[in-house]
Short mmCIF file of C-alpha atoms in Angstrom, two decimals:
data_model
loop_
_atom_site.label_atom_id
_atom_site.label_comp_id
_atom_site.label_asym_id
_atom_site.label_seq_id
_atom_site.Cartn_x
_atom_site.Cartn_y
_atom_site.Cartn_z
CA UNK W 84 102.38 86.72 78.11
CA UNK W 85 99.15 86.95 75.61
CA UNK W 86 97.17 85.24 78.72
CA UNK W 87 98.40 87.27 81.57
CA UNK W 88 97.68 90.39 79.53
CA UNK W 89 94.31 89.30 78.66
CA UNK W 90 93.37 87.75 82.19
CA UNK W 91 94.92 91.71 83.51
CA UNK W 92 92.31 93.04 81.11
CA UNK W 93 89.89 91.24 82.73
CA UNK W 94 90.50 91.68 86.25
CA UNK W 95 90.90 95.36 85.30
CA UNK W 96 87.23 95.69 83.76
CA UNK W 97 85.64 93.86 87.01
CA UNK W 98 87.77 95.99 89.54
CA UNK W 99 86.68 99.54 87.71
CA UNK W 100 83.10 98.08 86.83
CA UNK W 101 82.67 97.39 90.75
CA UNK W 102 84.23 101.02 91.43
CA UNK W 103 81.29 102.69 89.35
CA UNK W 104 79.14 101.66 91.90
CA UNK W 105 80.34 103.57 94.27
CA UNK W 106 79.07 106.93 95.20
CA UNK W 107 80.85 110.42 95.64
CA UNK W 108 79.77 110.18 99.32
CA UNK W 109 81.34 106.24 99.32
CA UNK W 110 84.76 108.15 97.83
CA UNK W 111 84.77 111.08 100.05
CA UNK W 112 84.34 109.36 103.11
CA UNK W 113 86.91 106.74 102.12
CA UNK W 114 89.35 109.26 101.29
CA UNK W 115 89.04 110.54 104.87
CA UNK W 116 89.70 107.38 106.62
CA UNK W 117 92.39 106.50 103.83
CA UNK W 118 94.02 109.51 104.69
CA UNK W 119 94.25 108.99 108.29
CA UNK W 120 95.29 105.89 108.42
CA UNK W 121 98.22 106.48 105.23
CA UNK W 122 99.53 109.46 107.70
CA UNK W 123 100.44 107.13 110.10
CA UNK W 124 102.47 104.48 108.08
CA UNK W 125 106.47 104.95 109.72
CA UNK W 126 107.20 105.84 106.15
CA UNK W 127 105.41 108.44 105.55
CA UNK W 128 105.60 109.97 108.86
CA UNK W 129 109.62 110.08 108.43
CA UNK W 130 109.50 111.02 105.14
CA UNK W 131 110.95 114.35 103.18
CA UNK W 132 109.93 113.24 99.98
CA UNK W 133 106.88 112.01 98.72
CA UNK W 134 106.07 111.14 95.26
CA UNK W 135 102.55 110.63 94.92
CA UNK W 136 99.56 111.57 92.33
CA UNK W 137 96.02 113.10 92.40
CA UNK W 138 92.78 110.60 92.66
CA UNK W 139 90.25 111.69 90.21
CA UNK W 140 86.81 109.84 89.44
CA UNK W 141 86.31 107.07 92.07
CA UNK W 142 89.75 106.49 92.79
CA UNK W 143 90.37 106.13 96.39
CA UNK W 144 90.73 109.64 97.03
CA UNK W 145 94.52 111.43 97.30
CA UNK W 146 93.64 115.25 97.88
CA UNK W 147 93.18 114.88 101.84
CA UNK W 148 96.77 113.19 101.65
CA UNK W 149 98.34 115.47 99.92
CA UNK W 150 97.34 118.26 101.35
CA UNK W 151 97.90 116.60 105.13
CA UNK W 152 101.59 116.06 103.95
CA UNK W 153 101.72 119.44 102.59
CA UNK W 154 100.73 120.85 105.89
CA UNK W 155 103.90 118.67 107.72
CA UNK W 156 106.31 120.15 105.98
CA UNK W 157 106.68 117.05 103.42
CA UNK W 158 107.73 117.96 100.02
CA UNK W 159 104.78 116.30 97.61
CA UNK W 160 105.98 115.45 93.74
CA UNK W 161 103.05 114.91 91.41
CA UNK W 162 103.13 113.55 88.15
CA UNK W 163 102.91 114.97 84.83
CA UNK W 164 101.73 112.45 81.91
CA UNK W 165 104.21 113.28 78.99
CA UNK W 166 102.98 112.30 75.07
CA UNK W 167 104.36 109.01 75.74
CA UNK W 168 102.83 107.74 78.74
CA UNK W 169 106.20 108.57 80.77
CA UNK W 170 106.34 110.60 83.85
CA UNK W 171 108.12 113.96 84.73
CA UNK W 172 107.39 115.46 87.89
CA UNK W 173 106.12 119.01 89.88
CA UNK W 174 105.91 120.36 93.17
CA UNK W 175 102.45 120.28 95.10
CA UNK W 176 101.69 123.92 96.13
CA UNK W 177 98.14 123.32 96.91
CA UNK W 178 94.83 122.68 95.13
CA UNK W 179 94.50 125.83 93.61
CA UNK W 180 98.02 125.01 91.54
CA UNK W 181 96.30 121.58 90.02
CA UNK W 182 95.57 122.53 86.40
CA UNK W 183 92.92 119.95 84.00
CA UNK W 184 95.10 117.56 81.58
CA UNK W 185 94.71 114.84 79.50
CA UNK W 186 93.04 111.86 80.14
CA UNK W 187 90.78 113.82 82.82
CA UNK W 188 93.95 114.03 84.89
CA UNK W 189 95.14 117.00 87.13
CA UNK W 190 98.25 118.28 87.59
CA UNK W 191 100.51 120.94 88.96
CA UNK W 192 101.49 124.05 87.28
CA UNK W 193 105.11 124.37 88.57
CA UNK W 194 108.28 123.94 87.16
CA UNK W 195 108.71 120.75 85.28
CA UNK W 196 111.96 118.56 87.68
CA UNK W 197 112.35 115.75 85.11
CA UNK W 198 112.08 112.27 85.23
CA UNK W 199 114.52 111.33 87.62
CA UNK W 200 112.65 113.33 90.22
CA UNK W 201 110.77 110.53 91.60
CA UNK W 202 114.40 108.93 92.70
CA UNK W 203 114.47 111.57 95.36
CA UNK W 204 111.33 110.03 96.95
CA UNK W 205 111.57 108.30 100.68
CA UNK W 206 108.33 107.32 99.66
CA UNK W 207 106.22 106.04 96.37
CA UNK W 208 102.14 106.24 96.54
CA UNK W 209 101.45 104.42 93.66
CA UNK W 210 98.01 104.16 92.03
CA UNK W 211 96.46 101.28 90.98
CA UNK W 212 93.13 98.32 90.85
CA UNK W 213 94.20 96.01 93.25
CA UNK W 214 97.39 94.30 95.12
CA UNK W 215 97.12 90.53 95.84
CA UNK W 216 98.53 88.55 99.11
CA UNK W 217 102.53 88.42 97.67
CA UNK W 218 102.34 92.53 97.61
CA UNK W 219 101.79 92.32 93.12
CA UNK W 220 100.19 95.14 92.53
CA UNK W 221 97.33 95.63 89.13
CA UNK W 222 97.38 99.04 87.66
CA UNK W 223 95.25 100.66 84.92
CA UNK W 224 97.72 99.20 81.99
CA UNK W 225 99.23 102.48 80.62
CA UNK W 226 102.64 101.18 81.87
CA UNK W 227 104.00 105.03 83.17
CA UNK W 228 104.52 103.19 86.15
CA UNK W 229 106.48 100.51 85.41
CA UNK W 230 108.62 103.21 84.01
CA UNK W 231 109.11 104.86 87.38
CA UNK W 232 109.72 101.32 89.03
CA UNK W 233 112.26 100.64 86.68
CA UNK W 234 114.00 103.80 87.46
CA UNK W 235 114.34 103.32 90.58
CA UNK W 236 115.47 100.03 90.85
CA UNK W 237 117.92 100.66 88.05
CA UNK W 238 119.49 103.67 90.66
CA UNK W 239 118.97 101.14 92.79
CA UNK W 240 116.80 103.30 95.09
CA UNK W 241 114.40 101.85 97.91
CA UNK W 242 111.64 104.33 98.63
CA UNK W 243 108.77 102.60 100.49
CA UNK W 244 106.01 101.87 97.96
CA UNK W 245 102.57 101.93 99.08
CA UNK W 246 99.29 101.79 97.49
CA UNK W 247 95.61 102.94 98.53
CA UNK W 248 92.97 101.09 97.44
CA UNK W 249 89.00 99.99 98.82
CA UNK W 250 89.85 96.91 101.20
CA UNK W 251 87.59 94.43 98.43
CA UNK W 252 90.84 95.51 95.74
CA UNK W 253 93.20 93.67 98.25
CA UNK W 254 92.81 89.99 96.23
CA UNK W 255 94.18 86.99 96.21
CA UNK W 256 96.30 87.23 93.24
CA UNK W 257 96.46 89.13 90.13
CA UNK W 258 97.98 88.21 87.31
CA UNK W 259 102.25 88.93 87.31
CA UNK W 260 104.68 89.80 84.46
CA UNK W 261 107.77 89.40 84.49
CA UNK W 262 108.99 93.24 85.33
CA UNK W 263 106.11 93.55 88.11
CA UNK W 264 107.61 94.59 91.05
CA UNK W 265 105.56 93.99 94.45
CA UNK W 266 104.88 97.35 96.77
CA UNK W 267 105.71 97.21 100.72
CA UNK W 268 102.04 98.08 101.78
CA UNK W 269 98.22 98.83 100.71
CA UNK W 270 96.55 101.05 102.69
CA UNK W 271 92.34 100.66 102.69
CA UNK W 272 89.56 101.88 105.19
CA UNK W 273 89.86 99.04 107.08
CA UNK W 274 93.41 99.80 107.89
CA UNK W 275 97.17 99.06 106.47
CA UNK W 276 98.68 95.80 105.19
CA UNK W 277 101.86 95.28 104.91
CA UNK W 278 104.04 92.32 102.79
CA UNK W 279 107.65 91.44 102.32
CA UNK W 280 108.63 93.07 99.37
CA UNK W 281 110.84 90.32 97.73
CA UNK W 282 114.03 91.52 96.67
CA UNK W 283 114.80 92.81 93.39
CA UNK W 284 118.16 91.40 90.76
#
């Protein structure tokens, strides 16, 4: 486990180092096509429920997304970063009800639904560095995530998980633990890629 962690670190360092090169034009204009193409994946287009987070820095960029579902009707949970690292969730009510948190985050300012929120979710946009060809996905190591993922599998709920990420983040592998669970698609400029989530115990 020592050498997976380490070889995440890493992969992690070269994936953010290659993402400071990037300029806010690169990141708005990304988010843009990201967008476009995300809003047509079947699963979000039939969704209700949509758990997903906002981009900040040089993430590929969330607010067009969100505010796109928004306008369909979709119900949009964000994420809240409790003390320790875990996730409760909010309602998206627009841009101008994102507040500054921790860790440069933003987040909404409405009532607080708990952690078992997210299980209401036809669909999952999960953040992260990179996904490889089996559908693994990297994220930044804080391990909130892996908390949601193991909520829903343990109420054995199936939203569609999907990532967005700049097409050179779509690897050939990254390193895997154990309780890494693979996403159903990775949506970059370039378009959507999809991969047979295998199935979980």
């Amino acid at each position: 486990m020592d050498s997976e962690m380490s070889g995440k670190g890493t992969v992690r360092r070269e994936l953010l180092d290659a993402r400071r090169l990037l300029s806010p034009e690169d990141v708005r204009e990304a988010s843009l096509v990201l967008a476009r193409h995300a809003l047509e994946l079947p699963e979000l287009t039939g969704a209700r429920t949509v758990a997903a987070y906002v981009s900040v820095g040089r993430e590929p960029g969330t607010r067009a997304l969100l505010d796109a579902l928004r306008a369909r009707g979709v119900r949009v949970l964000l994420p809240v970063l409790l003390d320790d690292n875990d996730l409760e969730w909010a309602v998206y009510e627009g841009p101008d009800r994102l507040v500054p948190a921790r860790r440069g985050l933003r987040e909404p300012v409405g009532p607080l639904l708990g952690h078992k929120a997210v299980l209401e979710a036809d669909a999952v946009l999960l953040p992260g560095l990179a996904v490889d060809e089996r559908g693994m996905r990297l994220g930044r190591g804080g391990g909130s995530y892996d908390r949601v993922l193991a909520r829903l599998e343990a109420a054995a709920a199936r939203p569609a998980l999907v990532v967005l990420l700049y097409a050179n983040e779509v690897v050939a592998r990254v390193p895997e633990e154990p309780h890494d669970h693979p996403v159903h698609a990775v949506v970059t400029p370039e378009g959507v890629r999809r991969f047979a989530a295998r199935p979980t115990a």
